[in-house]
């Protein structure tokens, strides 16, 4: 799913989150329809976030995130 955040939550996500970082997101599902340049209609489902909690260990600002073998790992 794509995650959509607005307002101060979007600013916090932009400032503190990096690709591959584990987060807990709570929100509502929303469908979005669009038409591409060839006129083909598409639909996607997004999660509109209203809460975000950073998970895992804290990293210093200079430390790069470690890459995992898959993007589908769950801690349980």
XYZ file of N, CA and C in Angstrom:
228
model
N 0.837 -1.193 0.000
C 0.000 0.000 0.000
C 0.872 1.243 0.000
N 0.380 2.285 -0.601
C 1.001 3.592 -0.449
C 0.418 4.233 0.799
N 1.254 4.977 1.510
C 0.823 5.687 2.711
C 0.769 7.172 2.387
N -0.317 7.817 2.789
C -0.494 9.248 2.572
C -0.576 9.919 3.936
N 0.203 10.971 4.133
C 0.169 11.734 5.388
C 0.019 13.212 5.049
N -0.700 13.941 5.881
C -0.948 15.362 5.665
C -0.549 16.160 6.900
N -0.363 17.452 6.733
C -0.130 18.375 7.838
C 1.132 18.091 8.619
N 1.032 18.248 9.943
C 2.209 18.080 10.800
C 2.726 16.641 10.784
N 1.840 15.653 10.609
C 2.294 14.265 10.517
C 3.167 14.075 9.279
N 2.800 14.683 8.176
C 3.613 14.601 6.957
C 4.979 15.241 7.172
N 5.024 16.366 7.869
C 6.296 17.039 8.141
C 7.193 16.177 9.027
N 6.621 15.539 10.043
C 7.391 14.662 10.933
C 7.922 13.459 10.156
N 7.073 12.844 9.341
C 7.512 11.698 8.530
C 8.644 12.097 7.599
N 8.514 13.236 6.951
C 9.547 13.708 6.033
C 10.869 13.945 6.756
N 10.808 14.469 7.952
C 12.017 14.811 8.700
C 12.702 13.593 9.307
N 11.940 12.623 9.811
C 12.525 11.557 10.622
C 12.553 10.169 9.983
N 11.761 9.916 8.962
C 11.700 8.565 8.405
C 12.634 8.401 7.219
N 13.192 7.185 7.098
C 14.025 6.828 5.955
C 13.502 5.524 5.365
N 13.825 5.285 4.113
C 13.393 4.067 3.439
C 13.919 2.846 4.183
N 13.048 1.875 4.399
C 13.428 0.648 5.084
C 13.224 0.680 6.583
N 12.904 1.836 7.132
C 12.689 1.957 8.574
C 11.331 1.359 8.933
N 11.287 0.647 10.059
C 10.032 0.052 10.503
C 9.181 1.095 11.214
N 7.900 1.138 10.844
C 6.958 2.060 11.465
C 5.614 1.365 11.654
N 4.861 1.861 12.614
C 3.479 1.454 12.816
C 2.629 2.591 12.275
N 1.704 2.282 11.376
C 0.817 3.291 10.800
C -0.617 2.901 11.106
N -1.390 3.871 11.570
C -2.819 3.673 11.765
C -3.535 4.727 10.945
N -4.575 4.311 10.232
C -5.310 5.260 9.409
C -6.503 4.592 8.753
N -6.977 5.218 7.691
C -8.141 4.683 6.981
C -7.752 4.360 5.541
N -8.441 3.388 4.962
C -8.206 3.027 3.570
C -8.973 3.975 2.662
N -8.353 4.289 1.540
C -8.979 5.179 0.570
C -8.610 4.688 -0.822
N -9.577 4.622 -1.719
C -9.264 4.254 -3.099
C -9.069 5.528 -3.916
N -8.170 5.434 -4.871
C -7.877 6.585 -5.729
C -7.916 6.110 -7.170
N -8.661 6.814 -8.008
C -8.771 6.498 -9.431
C -8.042 7.553 -10.240
N -7.377 7.112 -11.298
C -6.740 8.050 -12.204
C -6.661 7.442 -13.586
N -6.410 8.298 -14.553
C -6.302 7.888 -15.944
C -4.909 8.239 -16.440
N -4.227 7.268 -17.072
C -2.872 7.529 -17.552
C -2.909 8.253 -18.896
N -1.732 8.538 -19.444
C -1.627 9.311 -20.686
C -2.219 8.577 -21.885
N -2.394 7.255 -21.775
C -2.995 6.471 -22.855
C -4.501 6.307 -22.679
N -5.056 6.925 -21.656
C -6.486 6.862 -21.407
C -6.938 5.651 -20.614
N -6.010 4.863 -20.125
C -6.343 3.674 -19.340
C -6.608 4.077 -17.893
N -7.725 3.562 -17.342
C -8.098 3.891 -15.965
C -7.386 2.959 -14.995
N -6.959 3.516 -13.868
C -6.274 2.762 -12.824
C -6.920 3.077 -11.482
N -6.818 2.131 -10.561
C -7.285 2.318 -9.192
C -6.201 1.835 -8.248
N -5.951 2.594 -7.201
C -5.015 2.148 -6.171
C -5.657 2.363 -4.804
N -5.212 1.564 -3.857
C -5.677 1.681 -2.476
C -4.553 2.305 -1.661
N -4.875 3.333 -0.898
C -3.896 4.034 -0.066
C -4.344 3.981 1.389
N -3.384 4.103 2.291
C -3.683 4.261 3.708
C -3.451 5.731 4.042
N -4.496 6.423 4.449
C -4.372 7.817 4.872
C -4.062 7.782 6.363
N -2.821 8.113 6.705
C -2.326 7.960 8.076
C -2.885 9.037 8.993
N -3.260 8.621 10.210
C -3.589 9.597 11.244
C -2.715 9.395 12.476
N -1.903 8.301 12.475
C -0.954 8.067 13.562
C 0.239 7.310 13.005
N 1.443 7.680 13.470
C 2.667 7.012 13.057
C 3.552 6.847 14.280
N 4.046 5.620 14.491
C 4.979 5.342 15.583
C 6.214 4.702 14.977
N 7.380 5.280 15.259
C 8.634 4.714 14.769
C 8.984 3.504 15.617
N 9.343 2.402 14.979
C 9.682 1.158 15.657
C 11.177 0.893 15.531
N 11.658 -0.084 16.279
C 13.060 -0.480 16.171
C 13.966 0.419 16.990
N 15.277 0.198 16.811
C 16.279 0.944 17.562
C 16.450 2.348 17.006
N 16.835 3.260 17.892
C 17.145 4.619 17.456
C 18.491 4.627 16.762
N 18.601 5.447 15.732
C 19.861 5.594 15.013
C 20.309 7.039 15.122
N 21.631 7.238 15.065
C 22.133 8.604 15.002
C 21.814 9.142 13.614
N 21.849 10.453 13.438
C 21.496 11.042 12.150
C 22.489 10.676 11.059
N 23.739 10.348 11.419
C 24.744 9.997 10.424
C 24.697 8.528 10.033
N 24.036 7.695 10.821
C 24.004 6.256 10.580
C 23.021 5.928 9.465
N 23.444 5.115 8.514
C 22.599 4.714 7.398
C 21.761 3.504 7.790
N 20.534 3.385 7.277
C 19.719 2.216 7.583
C 20.323 0.964 6.961
N 20.187 -0.171 7.668
C 20.667 -1.433 7.129
C 19.624 -1.993 6.181
N 20.095 -2.563 5.066
C 19.183 -3.147 4.094
C 18.843 -4.559 4.522
N 17.575 -4.914 4.469
C 17.166 -6.275 4.796
C 17.100 -7.089 3.511
N 17.051 -8.411 3.654
C 17.012 -9.273 2.481
C 15.711 -9.128 1.719
N 14.604 -8.917 2.417
C 13.318 -8.714 1.761
C 12.623 -7.531 2.399
N 11.696 -6.952 1.652
C 10.912 -5.838 2.172
C 9.711 -6.326 2.969
N 9.460 -7.640 2.962
C 8.260 -8.175 3.579
C 8.513 -8.818 4.932
N 9.562 -8.424 5.633
C 9.856 -9.010 6.933
C 8.950 -8.408 8.000
N 8.452 -9.269 8.874
C 7.639 -8.827 9.985
C 8.310 -9.282 11.268
N 8.265 -8.486 12.340
C 8.963 -8.841 13.573
C 8.235 -9.885 14.414
N 7.208 -10.522 13.886
C 6.480 -11.532 14.652
C 6.250 -12.767 13.827
